[in-house]
Every structure is written in structure tokens, then in C-alpha cells.
Coordinates of C-alpha atoms in Angstrom, one line a residue:
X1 CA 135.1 84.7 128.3
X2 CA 131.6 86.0 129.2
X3 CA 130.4 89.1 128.9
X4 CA 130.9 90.9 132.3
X5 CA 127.7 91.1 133.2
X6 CA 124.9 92.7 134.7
X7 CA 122.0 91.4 136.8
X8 CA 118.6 93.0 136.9
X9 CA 117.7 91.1 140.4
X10 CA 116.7 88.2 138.2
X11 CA 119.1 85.8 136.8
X12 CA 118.6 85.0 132.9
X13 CA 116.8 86.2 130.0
X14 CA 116.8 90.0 131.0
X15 CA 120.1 90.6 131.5
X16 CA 121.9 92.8 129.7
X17 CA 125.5 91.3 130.3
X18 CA 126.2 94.9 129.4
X19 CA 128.2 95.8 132.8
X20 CA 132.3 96.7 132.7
X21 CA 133.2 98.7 135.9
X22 CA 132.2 97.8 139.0
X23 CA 130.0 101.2 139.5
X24 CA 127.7 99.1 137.0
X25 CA 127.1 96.0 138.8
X26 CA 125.3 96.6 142.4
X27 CA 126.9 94.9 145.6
X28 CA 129.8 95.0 148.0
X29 CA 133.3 94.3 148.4
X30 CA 134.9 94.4 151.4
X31 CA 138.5 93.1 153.4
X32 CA 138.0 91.0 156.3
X33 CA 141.3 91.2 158.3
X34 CA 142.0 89.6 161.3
X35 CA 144.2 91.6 163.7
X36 CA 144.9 89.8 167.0
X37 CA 141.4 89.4 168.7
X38 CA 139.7 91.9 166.3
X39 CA 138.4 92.2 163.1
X40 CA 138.9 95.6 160.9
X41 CA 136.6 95.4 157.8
X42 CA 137.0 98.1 155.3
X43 CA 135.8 98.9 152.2
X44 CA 137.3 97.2 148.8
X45 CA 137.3 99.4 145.4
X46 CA 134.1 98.8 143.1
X47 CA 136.4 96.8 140.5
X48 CA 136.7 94.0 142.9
X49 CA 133.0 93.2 141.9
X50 CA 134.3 92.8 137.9
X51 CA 137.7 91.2 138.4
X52 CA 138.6 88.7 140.1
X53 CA 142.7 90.0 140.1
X54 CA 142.1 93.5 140.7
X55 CA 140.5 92.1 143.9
X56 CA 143.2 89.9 144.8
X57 CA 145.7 92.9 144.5
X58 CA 143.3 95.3 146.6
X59 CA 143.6 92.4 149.2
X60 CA 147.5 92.2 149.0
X61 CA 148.2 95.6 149.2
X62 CA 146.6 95.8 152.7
X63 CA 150.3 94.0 153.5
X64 CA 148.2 92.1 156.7
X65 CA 150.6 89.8 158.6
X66 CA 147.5 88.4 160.1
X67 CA 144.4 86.1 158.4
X68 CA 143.1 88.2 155.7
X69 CA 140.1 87.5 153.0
X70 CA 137.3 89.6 150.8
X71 CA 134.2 89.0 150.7
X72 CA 132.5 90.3 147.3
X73 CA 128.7 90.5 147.3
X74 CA 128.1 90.7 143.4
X75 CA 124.4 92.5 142.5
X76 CA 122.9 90.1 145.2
X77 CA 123.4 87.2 143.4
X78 CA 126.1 85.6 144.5
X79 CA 129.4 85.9 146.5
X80 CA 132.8 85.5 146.4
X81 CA 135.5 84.6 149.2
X82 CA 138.8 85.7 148.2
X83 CA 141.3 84.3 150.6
X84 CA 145.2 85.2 149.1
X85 CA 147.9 83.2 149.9
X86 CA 151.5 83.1 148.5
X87 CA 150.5 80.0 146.7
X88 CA 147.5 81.3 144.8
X89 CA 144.3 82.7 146.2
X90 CA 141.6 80.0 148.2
X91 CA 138.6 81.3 146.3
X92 CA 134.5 80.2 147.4
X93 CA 132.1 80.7 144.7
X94 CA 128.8 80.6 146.0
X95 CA 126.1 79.6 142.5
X96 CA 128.6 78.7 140.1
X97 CA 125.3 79.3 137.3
X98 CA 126.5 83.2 138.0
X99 CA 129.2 82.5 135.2
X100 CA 127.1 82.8 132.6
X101 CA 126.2 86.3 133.3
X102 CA 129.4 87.7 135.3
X103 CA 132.9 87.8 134.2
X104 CA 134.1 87.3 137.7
X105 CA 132.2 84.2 138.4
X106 CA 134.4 83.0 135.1
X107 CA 137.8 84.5 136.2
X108 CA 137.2 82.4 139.7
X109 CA 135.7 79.0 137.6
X110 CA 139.3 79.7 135.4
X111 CA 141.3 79.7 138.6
X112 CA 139.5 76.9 140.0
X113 CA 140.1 74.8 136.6
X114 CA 136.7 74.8 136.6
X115 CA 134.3 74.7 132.9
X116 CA 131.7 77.5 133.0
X117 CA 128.9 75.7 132.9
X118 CA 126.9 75.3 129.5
X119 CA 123.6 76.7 130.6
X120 CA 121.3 78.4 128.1
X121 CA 120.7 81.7 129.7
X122 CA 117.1 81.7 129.0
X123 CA 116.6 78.4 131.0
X124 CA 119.0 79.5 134.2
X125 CA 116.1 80.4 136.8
X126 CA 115.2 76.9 136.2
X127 CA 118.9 75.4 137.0
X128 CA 119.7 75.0 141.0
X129 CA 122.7 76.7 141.9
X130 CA 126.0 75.0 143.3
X131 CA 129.4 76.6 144.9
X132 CA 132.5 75.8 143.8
X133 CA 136.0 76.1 145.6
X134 CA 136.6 75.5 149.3
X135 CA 134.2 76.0 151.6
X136 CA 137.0 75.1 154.5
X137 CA 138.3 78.6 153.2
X138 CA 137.6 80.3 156.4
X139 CA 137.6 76.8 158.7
X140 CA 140.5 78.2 160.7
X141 CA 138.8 81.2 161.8
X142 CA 136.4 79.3 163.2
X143 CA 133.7 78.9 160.3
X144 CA 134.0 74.9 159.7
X145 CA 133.1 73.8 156.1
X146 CA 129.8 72.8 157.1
X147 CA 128.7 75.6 158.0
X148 CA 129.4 77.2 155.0
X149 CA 127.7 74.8 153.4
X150 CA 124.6 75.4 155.1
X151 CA 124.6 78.9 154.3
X152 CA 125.8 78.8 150.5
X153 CA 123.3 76.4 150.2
X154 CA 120.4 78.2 151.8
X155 CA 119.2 79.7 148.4
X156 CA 116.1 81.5 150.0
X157 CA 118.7 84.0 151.1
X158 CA 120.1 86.9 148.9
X159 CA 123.7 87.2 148.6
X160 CA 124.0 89.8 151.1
X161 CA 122.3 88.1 153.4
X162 CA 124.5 85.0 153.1
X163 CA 127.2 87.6 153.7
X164 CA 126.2 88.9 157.0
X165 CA 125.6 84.8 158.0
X166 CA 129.0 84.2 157.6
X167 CA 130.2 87.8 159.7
X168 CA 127.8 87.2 162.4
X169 CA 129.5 83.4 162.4
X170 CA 132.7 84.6 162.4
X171 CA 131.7 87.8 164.8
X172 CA 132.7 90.5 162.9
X173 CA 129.0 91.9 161.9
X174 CA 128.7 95.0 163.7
X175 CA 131.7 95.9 162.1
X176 CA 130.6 94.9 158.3
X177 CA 127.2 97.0 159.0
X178 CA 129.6 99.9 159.7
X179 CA 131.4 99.9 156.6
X180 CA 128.0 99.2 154.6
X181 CA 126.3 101.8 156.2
X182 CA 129.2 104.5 154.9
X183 CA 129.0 102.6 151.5
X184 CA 124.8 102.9 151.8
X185 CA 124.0 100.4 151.6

């Protein structure tokens, strides 16, 4: 497995792929649940940002009998949908180059039966990025795969950013600033 991994803002050569906790690696994890005609988001643990089952458990334990999914924002660089279902988890990975820096990005290639790509980390900035999984993860709450497409593809935009495309989609952004704002971000 890579190392876990820890970006510097820029992807490649200067990273020191020296993270292990989540309070190392900068970003966001949250739970998206879907209660009725509301959305709750709350704030994940930091580990969700390191490992891709310890987020998957934070996600069960929130016991939602409604839609429920994470949304992990991982040092800007890329982000994760975590969608569980009692089949296995419906997982979005949005630059699937972030594997070569970030344990995560290789736990969710792993559960995808996806190769981590064979990149040399000195030549990365020069690779485009590409998502892998489903990007009809979140189609039935009214964010067609298209869409999501569009804004995974949109590589001008930081992770975060790409984040608070998809809430302001999905109409649950004032809500996701809320729980940034207490996590300062």
C-alpha cells in the first residue's frame, strides 16, 4: 500500500507521504443525511480523511433509515463520496492520480478492484486526473451522473470547491457552510 500521505497543496515531488492521522492531512469530512425534506450535515471524525473503513463505520453508526453518504475533502486535492449500503459501500473518487500520495485514494481503488496507477510521483503534475467509481452515486437524490461529471471533471476547481458544487446541487449548502464554519474552516 502507499504511504498515507500528505499533500503540500501541490501534488508530486514535495510530498512528504509522511501523514498517518487525519489531524495531519488538511480537509473535511462530513455526513450528508437525508431526513425527509431536509438535509442534516454534521461533522465526520478526522480519520475519515486516512481510512477509507473507519469512514464507512463513522457513516453506519449514524443508524440513518433515510439516504445517507460522506463526503471527504482530502487536503484539497481530491474527494471522496462514501455512499454505504448493505451490500458494500458506492464509493466516487474524484483524481484517481491521488493514490499515489494518499492511502485512502488506495483503500477506495482496492474496493473498486481498481490498480493504483503506476505514475512516477515526480512526473504527476504532468498526468490529467480521472474519477473512478460511480458518479450515478448520488443520481437518486437528484444529482444525475452527468452532472457529477461536469464537476469532477472541472479540474480548475479545488476539492472543496467541487464539494460545495455538489451541496449547492443537491441544496444542502447553507447547511455544509455551518458545519465548516464550526470546523474553521
Amino acid at each position: 500500500m502507499a504511504a498515507a500521505g500528505k499533500g503540500d497543496g501541490s501534488r508530486g515531488a514535495d510530498n512528504t507521504n509522511s501523514a498517518t492521522t487525519g489531524d495531519d492531512i488538511d480537509g473535511f469530512a462530513v455526513a450528508v443525511v437525508r431526513e425527509d425534506t431536509r438535509w442534516n450535515v454534521t461533522a465526520l471524525e478526522p480519520s475519515a480523511l486516512t481510512d477509507l473503513a473507519d469512514a464507512e463505520r463513522q457513516l453506519r453508526a449514524l443508524r440513518a433509515t433515510s439516504a445517507v453518504f460522506g463526503l471527504l475533502n482530502v487536503d484539497d486535492e481530491f474527494f471522496i463520496i462514501v455512499r454505504p449500503a448493505p451490500g458494500g459501500s458506492q464509493l466516487l473518487l474524484s483524481d484517481a492520480t491521488a493514490a499515489v500520495d494518499y492511502d485512502i485514494a488506495v483503500d477506495v481503488l482496492d474496493a473498486l478492484n481498481v490498480e493504483v496507477p503506476d505514475i512516477d510521483p515526480d512526473e504527476i503534475d504532468d498526468v490529467d486526473p480521472w474519477e473512478e467509481g460511480d458518479l450515478g452515486v448520488l443520481a437518486d437524490l437528484g444529482l444525475p451522473d452527468a452532472v457529477l461529471s461536469i464537476i469532477v471533471g472541472d479540474t480548475d476547481l479545488y476539492a472543496d470547491e467541487q464539494v460545495g458544487m455538489i451541496a449547492a446541487r443537491l441544496g444542502f449548502s447553507d447547511q455544509l457552510s455551518k458545519v465548516l464554519d464550526t470546523l474553521g474552516r
